[in-house]
mmCIF file of C-alpha atoms in Angstrom:
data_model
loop_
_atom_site.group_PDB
_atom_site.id
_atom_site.type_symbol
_atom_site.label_atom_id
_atom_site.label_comp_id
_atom_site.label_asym_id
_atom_site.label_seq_id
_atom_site.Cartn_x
_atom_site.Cartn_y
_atom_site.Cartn_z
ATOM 1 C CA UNK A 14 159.791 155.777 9.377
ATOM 2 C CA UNK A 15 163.479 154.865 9.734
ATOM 3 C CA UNK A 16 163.214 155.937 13.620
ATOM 4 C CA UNK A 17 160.050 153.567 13.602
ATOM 5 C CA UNK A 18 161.990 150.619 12.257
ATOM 6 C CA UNK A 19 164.904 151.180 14.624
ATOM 7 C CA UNK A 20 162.604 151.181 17.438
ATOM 8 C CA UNK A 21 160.653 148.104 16.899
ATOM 9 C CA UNK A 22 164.139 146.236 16.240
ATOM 10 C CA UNK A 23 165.298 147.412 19.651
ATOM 11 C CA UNK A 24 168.148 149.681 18.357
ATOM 12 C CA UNK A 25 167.447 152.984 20.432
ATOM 13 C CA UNK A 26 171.255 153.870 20.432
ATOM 14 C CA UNK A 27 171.335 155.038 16.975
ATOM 15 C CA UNK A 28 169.862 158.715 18.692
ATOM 16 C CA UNK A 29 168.974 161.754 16.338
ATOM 17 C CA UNK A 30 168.049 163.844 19.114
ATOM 18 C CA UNK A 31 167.478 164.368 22.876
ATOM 19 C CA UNK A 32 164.929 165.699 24.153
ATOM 20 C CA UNK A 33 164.359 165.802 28.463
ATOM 21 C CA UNK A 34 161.257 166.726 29.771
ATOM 22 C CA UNK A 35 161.417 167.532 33.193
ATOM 23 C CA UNK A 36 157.585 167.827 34.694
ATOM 24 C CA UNK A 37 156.623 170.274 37.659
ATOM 25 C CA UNK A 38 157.015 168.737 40.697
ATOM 26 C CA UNK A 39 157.212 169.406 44.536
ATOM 27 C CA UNK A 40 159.499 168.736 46.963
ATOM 28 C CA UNK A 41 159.986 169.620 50.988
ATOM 29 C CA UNK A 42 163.554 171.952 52.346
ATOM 30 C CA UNK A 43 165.386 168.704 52.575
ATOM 31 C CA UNK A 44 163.562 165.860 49.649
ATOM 32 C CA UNK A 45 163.064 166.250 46.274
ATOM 33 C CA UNK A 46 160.804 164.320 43.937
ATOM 34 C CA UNK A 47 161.525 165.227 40.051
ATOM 35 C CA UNK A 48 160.187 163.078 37.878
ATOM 36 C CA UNK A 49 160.640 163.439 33.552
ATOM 37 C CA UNK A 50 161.174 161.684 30.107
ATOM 38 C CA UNK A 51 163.913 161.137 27.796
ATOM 39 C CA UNK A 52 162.654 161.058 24.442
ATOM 40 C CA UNK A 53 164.368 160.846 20.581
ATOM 41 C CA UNK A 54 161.693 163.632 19.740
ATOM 42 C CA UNK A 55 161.522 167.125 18.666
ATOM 43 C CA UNK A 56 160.195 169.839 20.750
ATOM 44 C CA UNK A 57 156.264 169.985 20.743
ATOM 45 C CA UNK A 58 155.256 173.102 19.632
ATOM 46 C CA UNK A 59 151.617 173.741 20.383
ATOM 47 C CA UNK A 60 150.528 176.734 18.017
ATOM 48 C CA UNK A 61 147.798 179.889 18.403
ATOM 49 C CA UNK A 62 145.219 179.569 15.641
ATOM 50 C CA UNK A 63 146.027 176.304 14.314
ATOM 51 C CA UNK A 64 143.761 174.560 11.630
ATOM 52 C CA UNK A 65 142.419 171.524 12.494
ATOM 53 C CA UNK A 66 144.550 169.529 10.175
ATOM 54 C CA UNK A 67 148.436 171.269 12.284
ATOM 55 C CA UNK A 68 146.017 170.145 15.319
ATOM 56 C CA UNK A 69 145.829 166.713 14.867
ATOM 57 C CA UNK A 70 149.299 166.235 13.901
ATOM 58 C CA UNK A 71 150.161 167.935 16.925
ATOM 59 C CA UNK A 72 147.878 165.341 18.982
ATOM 60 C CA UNK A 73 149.371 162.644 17.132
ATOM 61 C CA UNK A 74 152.831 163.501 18.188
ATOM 62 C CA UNK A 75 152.031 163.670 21.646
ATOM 63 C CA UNK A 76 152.213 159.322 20.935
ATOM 64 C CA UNK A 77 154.257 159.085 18.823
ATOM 65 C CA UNK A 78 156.705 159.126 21.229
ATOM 66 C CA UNK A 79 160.762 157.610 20.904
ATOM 67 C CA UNK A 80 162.209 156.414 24.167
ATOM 68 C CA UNK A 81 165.505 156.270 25.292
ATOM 69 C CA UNK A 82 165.853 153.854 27.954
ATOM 70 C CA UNK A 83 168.625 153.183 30.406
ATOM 71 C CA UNK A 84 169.853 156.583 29.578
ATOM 72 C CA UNK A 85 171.847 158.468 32.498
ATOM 73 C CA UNK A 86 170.912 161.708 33.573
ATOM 74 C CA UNK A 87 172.536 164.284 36.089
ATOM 75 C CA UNK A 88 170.656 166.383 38.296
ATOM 76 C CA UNK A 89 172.309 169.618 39.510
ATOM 77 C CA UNK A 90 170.434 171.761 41.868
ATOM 78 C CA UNK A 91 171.619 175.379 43.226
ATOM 79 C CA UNK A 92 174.283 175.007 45.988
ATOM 80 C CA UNK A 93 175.968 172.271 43.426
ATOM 81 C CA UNK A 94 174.170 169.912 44.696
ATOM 82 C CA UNK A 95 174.065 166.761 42.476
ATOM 83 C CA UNK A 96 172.306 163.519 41.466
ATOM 84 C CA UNK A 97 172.010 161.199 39.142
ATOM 85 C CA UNK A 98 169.768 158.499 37.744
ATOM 86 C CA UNK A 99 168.615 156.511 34.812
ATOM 87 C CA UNK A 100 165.698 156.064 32.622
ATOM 88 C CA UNK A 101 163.490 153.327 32.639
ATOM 89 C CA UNK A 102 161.918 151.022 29.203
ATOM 90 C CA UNK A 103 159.657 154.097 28.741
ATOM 91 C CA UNK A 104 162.256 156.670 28.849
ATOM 92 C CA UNK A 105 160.982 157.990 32.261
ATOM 93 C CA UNK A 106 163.317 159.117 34.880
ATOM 94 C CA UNK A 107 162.710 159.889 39.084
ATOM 95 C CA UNK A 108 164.660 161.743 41.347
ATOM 96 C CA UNK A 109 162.908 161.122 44.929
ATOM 97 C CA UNK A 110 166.454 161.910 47.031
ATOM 98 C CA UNK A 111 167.397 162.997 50.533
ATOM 99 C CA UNK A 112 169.214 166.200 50.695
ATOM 100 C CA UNK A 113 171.583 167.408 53.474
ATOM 101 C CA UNK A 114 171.715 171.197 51.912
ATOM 102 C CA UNK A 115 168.265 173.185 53.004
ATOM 103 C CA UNK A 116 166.884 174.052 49.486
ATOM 104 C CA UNK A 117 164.238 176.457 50.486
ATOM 105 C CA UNK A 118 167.086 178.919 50.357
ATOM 106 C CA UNK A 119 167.308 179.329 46.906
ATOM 107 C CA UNK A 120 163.719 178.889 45.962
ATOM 108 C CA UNK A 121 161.492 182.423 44.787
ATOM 109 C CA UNK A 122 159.300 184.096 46.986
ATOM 110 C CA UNK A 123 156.382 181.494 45.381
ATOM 111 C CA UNK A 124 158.772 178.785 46.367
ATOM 112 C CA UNK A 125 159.977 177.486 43.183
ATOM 113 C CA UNK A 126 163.314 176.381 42.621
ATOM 114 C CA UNK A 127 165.063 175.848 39.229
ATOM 115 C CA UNK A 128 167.670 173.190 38.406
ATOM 116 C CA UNK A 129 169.470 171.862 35.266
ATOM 117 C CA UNK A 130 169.354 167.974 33.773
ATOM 118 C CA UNK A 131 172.310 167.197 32.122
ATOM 119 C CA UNK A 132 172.468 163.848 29.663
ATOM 120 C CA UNK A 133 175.012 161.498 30.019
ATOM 121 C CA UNK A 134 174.166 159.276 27.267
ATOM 122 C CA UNK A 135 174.083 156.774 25.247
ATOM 123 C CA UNK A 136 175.108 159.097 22.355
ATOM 124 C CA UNK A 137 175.430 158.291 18.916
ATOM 125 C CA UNK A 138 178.090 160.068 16.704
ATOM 126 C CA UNK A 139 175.057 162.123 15.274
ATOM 127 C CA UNK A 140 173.035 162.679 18.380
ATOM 128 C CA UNK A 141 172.039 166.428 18.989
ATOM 129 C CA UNK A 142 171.402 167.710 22.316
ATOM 130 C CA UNK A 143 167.995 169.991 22.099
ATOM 131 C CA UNK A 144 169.703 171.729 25.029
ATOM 132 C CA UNK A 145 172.537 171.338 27.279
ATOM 133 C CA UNK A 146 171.623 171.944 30.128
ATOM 134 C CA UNK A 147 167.819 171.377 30.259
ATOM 135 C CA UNK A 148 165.755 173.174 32.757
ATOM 136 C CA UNK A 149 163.196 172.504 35.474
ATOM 137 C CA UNK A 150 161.325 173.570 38.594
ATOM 138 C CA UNK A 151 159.758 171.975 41.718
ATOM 139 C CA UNK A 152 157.813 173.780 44.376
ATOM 140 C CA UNK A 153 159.036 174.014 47.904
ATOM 141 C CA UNK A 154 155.315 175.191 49.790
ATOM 142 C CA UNK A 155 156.291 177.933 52.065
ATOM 143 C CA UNK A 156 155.873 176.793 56.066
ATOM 144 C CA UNK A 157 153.502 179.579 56.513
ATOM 145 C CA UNK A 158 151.466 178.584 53.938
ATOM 146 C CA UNK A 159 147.989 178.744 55.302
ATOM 147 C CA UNK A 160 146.886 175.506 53.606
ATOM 148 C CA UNK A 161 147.556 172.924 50.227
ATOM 149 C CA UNK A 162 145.150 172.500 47.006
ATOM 150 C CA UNK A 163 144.257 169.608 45.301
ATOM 151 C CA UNK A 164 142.636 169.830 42.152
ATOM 152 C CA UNK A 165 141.290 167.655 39.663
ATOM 153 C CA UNK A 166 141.736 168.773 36.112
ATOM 154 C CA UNK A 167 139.353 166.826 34.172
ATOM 155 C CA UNK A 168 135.998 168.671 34.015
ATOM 156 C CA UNK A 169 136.826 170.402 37.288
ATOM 157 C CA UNK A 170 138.944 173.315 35.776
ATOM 158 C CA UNK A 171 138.549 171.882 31.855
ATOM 159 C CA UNK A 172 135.652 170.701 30.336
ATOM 160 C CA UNK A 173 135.888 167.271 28.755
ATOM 161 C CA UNK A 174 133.107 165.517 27.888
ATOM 162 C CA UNK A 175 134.091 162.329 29.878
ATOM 163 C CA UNK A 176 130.360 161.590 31.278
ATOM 164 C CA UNK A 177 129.358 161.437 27.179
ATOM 165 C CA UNK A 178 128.248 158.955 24.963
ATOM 166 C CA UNK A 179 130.973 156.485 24.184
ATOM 167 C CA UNK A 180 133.192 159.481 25.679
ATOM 168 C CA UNK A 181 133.555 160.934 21.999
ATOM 169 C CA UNK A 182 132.826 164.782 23.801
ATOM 170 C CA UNK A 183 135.945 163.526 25.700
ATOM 171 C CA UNK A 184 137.807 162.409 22.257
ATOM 172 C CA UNK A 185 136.818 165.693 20.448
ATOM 173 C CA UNK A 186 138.104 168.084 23.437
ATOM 174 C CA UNK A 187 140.896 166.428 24.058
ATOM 175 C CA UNK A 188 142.560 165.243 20.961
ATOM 176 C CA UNK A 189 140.972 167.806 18.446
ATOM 177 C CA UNK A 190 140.902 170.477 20.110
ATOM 178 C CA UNK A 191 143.880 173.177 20.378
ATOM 179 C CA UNK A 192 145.233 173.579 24.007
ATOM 180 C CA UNK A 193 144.678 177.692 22.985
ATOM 181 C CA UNK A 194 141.329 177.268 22.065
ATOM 182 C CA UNK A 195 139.972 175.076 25.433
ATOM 183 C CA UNK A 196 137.804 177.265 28.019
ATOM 184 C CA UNK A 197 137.973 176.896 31.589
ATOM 185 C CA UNK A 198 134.891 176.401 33.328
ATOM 186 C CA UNK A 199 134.085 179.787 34.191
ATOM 187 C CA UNK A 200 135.270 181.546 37.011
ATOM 188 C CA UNK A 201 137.489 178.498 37.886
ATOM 189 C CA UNK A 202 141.013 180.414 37.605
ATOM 190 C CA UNK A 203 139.440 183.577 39.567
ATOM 191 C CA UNK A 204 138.579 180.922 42.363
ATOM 192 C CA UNK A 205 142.260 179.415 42.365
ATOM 193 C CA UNK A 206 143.592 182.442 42.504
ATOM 194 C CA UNK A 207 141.448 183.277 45.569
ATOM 195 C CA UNK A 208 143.084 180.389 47.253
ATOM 196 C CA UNK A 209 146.458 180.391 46.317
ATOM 197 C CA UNK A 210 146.551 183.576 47.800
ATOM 198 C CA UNK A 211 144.088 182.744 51.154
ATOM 199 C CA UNK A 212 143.087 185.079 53.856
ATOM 200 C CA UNK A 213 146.344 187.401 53.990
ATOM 201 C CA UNK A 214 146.750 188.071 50.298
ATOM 202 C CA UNK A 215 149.686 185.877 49.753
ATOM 203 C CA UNK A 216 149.946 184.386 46.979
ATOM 204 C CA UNK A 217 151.592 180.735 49.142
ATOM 205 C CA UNK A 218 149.248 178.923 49.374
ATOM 206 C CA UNK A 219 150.052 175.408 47.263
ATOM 207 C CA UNK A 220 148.094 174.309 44.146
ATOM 208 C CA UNK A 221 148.529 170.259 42.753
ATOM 209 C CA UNK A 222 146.933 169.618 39.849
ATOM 210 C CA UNK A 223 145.417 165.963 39.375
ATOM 211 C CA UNK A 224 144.680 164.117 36.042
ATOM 212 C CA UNK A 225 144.156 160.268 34.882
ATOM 213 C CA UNK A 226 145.244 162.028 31.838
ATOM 214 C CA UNK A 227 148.443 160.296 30.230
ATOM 215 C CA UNK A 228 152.222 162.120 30.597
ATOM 216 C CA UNK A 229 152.004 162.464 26.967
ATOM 217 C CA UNK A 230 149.850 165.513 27.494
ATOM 218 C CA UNK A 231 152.324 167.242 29.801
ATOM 219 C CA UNK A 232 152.469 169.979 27.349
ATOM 220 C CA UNK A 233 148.977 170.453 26.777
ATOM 221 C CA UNK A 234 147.654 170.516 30.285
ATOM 222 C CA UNK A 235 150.485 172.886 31.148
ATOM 223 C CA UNK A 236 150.151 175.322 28.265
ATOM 224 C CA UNK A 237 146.159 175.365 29.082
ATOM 225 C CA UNK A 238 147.072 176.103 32.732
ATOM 226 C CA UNK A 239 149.278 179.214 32.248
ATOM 227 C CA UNK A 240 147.378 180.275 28.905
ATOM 228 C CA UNK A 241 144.644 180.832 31.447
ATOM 229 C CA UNK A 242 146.212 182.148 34.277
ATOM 230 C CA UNK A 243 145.693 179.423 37.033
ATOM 231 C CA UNK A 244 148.629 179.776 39.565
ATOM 232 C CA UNK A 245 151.552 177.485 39.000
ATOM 233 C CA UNK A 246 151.493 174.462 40.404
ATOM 234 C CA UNK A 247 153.090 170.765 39.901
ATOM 235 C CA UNK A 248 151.079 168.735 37.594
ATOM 236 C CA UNK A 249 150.394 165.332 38.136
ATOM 237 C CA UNK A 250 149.512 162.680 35.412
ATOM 238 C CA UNK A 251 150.226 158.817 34.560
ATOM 239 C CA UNK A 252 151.654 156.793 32.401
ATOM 240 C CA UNK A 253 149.609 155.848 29.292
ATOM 241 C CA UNK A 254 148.863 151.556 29.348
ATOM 242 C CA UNK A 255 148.139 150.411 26.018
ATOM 243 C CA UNK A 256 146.495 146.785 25.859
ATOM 244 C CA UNK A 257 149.750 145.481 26.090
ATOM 245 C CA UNK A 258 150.701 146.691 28.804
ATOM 246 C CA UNK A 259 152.081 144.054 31.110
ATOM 247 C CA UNK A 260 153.047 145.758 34.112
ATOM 248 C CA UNK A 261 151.354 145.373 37.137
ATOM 249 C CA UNK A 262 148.994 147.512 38.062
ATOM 250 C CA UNK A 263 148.711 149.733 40.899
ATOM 251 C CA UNK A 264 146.939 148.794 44.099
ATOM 252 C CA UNK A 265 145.457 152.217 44.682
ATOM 253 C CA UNK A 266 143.888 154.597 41.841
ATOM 254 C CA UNK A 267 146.680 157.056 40.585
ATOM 255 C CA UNK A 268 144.518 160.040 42.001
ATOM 256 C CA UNK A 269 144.561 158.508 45.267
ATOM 257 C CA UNK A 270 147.944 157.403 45.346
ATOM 258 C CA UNK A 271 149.262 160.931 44.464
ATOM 259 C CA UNK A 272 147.071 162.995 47.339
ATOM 260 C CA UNK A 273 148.488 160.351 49.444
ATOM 261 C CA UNK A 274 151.981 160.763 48.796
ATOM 262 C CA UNK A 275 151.294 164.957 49.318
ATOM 263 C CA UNK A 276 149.727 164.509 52.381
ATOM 264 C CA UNK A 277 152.680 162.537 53.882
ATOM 265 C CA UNK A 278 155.128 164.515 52.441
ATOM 266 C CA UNK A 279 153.491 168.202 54.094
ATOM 267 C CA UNK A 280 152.515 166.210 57.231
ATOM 268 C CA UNK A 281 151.749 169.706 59.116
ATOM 269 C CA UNK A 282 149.790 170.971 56.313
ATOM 270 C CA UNK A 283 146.028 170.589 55.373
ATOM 271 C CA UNK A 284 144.490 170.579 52.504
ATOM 272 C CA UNK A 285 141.187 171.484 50.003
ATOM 273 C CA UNK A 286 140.224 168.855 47.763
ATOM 274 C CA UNK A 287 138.783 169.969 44.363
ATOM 275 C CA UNK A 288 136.788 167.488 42.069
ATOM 276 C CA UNK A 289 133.624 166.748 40.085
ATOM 277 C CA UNK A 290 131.001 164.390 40.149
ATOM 278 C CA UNK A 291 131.840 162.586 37.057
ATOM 279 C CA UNK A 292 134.343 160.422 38.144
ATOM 280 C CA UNK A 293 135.862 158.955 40.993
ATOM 281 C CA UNK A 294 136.210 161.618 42.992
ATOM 282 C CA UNK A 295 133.564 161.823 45.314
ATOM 283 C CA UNK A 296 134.542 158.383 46.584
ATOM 284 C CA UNK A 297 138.559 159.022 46.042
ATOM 285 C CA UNK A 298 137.933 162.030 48.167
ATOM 286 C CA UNK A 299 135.638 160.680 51.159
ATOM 287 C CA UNK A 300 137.868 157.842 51.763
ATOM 288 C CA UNK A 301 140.920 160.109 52.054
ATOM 289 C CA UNK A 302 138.958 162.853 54.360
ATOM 290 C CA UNK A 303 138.049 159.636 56.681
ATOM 291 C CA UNK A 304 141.667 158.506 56.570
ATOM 292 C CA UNK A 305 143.145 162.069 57.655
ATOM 293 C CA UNK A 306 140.164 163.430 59.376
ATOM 294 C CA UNK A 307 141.662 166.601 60.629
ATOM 295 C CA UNK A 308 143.468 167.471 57.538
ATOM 296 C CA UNK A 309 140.961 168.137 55.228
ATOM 297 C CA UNK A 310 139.415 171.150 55.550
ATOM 298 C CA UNK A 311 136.719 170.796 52.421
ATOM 299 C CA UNK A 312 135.411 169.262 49.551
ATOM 300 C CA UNK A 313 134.374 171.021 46.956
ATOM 301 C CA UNK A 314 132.875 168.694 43.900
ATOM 302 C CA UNK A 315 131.934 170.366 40.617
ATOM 303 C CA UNK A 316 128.042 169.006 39.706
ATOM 304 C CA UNK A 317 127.935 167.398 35.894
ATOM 305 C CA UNK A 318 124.627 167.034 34.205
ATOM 306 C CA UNK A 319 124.672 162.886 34.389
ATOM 307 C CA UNK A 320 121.845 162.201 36.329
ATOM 308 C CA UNK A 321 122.774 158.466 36.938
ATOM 309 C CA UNK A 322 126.417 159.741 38.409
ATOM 310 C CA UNK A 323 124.491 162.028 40.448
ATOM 311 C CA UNK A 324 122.744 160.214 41.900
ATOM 312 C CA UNK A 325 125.937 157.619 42.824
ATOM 313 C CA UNK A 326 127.869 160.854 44.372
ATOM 314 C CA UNK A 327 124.834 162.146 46.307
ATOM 315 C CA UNK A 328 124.352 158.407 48.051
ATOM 316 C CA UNK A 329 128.186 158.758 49.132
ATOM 317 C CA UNK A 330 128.292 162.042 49.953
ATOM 318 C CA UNK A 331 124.469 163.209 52.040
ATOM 319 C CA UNK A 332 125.734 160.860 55.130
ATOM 320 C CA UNK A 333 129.321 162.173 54.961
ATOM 321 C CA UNK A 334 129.957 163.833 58.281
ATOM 322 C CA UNK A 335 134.090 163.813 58.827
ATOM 323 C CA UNK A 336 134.805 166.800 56.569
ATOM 324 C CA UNK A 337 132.191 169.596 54.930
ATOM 325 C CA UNK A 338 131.253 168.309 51.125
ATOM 326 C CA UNK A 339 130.045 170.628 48.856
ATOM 327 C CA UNK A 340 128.471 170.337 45.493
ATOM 328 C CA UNK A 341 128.539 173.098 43.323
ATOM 329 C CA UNK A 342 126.765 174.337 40.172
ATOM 330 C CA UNK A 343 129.315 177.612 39.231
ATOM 331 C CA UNK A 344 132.644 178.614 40.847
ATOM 332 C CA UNK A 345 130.336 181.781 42.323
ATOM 333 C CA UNK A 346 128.635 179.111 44.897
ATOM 334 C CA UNK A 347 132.279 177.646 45.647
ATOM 335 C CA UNK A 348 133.658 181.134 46.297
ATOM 336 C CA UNK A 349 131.022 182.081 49.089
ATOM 337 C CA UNK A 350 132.076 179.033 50.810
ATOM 338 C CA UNK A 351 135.274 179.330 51.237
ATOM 339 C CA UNK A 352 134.637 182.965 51.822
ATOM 340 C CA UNK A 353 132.292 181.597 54.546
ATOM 341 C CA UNK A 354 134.730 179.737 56.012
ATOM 342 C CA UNK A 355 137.560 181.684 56.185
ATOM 343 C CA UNK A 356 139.611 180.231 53.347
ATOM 344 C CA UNK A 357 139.609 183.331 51.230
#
């Protein structure tokens, strides 16, 4: 409560604790894009076989969320190679740098490179650092890589609910339901697998993973993605607007906005998109395929039993003729396509 109080009057330099965040991310041999939070919170800890009751507090957590604002950070990267930067209002942070030093060097044979965050303060005489440093990781795609992934999350790999009635399926999976206890839609991290590794058995091929879900369930999503054995992969959310939210909002839709900015950052790469027929996607998708017509190898859009959203995705997609668009029942149909065509 006293944390709340201090908040609300504006007093975020009297700091119990600091926690950084760093989220997967992606970057090229010479530019990096790291993005993370600052937060006066403890660690989440999501727990195996949790009642409902530890559940819900966990959820709740996830929001209640303390921001440290204007706080520096320092970004050092193998080859001492260092940044810096600052938090925004909301605690968030962005590294999207230039870089003389080639950093595919010291990335794994996946292409993931590790780097510490280091926080300069403010400090109060009190303040604990969770860690010092903290520790991240950003993919560098290999050059051979044979092609990119971009996957929605949200009832693509993860069942949600979001076509339901007054979304409450979507309210139920997603804030009462433990991220050890969600099942993937089923044969969905065989199929991932299958392309990460492509036609030579190499497991280089680059997966992003979408979702209009909000940063605060970084933790989730991830846990639920490694729990389950889908190949690691930057994970991309948004910032959670509240009613008062006054900041202006974006001109594209976050999804589209973030397959943009991978397409122009691998500009000699192409690319599968992944969705469902819930949403957005089909239209997201389409319009991106007819933007960068020789980049986008397929489609692939998970069917949802709405019959009015069907109906809306099969009017976009049935005179769709710039890149192959396929609706799918199971991950079995998705995997003879790509099979098919050479993918896998």
């Amino acid at each position: 409560m006293k944390k709340r109080i201090r908040k609300l009057a504006g007093r975020y330099k009297l700091i119990d604790q600091v926690l950084i965040t760093p989220y997967r991310s992606y970057a090229t041999h010479s530019h990096l894009y790291i993005k993370g939070r600052v937060l006066d919170n403890e660690p989440l800890k999501i727990i195996k076989d949790a009642n409902i009751f530890k559940t819900i507090k966990t959820t709740y957590k996830q929001f209640d969320t303390f921001e440290i604002p204007d706080a520096q950070v320092d970004l050092l990267l193998p080859g001492k190679v260092p940044a810096t930067t600052k938090t925004n209002a909301e605690g968030y942070f962005l590294f999207d740098n230039d870089i003389k030093q080639n950093l595919a060097q010291y990335a794994d044979a996946e292409g993931w490179l590790d780097y510490k965050l280091y926080y300069k303060g403010p400090m109060g005489k009190k303040t604990q650092l969770l860690e010092n440093p903290f520790t991240g990781s950003f993919l560098i795609p290999d050059p051979e890589a044979e092609y990119g992934v971009i996957s929605d999350i949200d009832d693509t790999i993860l069942h949600t609910g979001v076509t339901s009635f007054l979304k409450l399926r979507l309210l139920k999976n997603s804030l009462l339901t433990n991220a050890y206890d969600r099942i993937p839609l089923k044969g969905a991290a065989e199929f991932y697998q299958k392309l990460h590794k492509g036609r030579n058995n190499t497991p280089n091929n680059p997966i992003f993973y979408l979702s209009n879900s909000p940063w605060n369930l970084y933790e989730y999503l991830k846990l639920f993605l490694d729990h389950n054995a889908f190949p690691k992969g930057p994970i991309l959310l948004r910032k959670f607007s509240t009613p008062f939210d006054g900041s202006l909002k974006p001109e594209k839709p976050h999804k589209q906005k973030e397959i943009t900015n991978i397409l122009q950052t691998y500009t000699s790469m192409n690319f599968i998109l992944i969705g469902d027929s819930g949403e957005h996607d089909a239209s997201i998708y389409t319009e991106i395929a007819a933007q960068y017509p020789d980049r986008i190898l397929a489609i692939y859009l998970r069917s949802v039993k709405h019959k009015k959203q069907m109906n809306r995705v099969r009017s976009i997609i049935d005179n769709f003729n710039t890149t192959p668009v396929l609706m799918v029942e199971s991950s079995q149909e998705a995997v003879a396509h790509a099979k098919g065509q050479g993918f896998i």
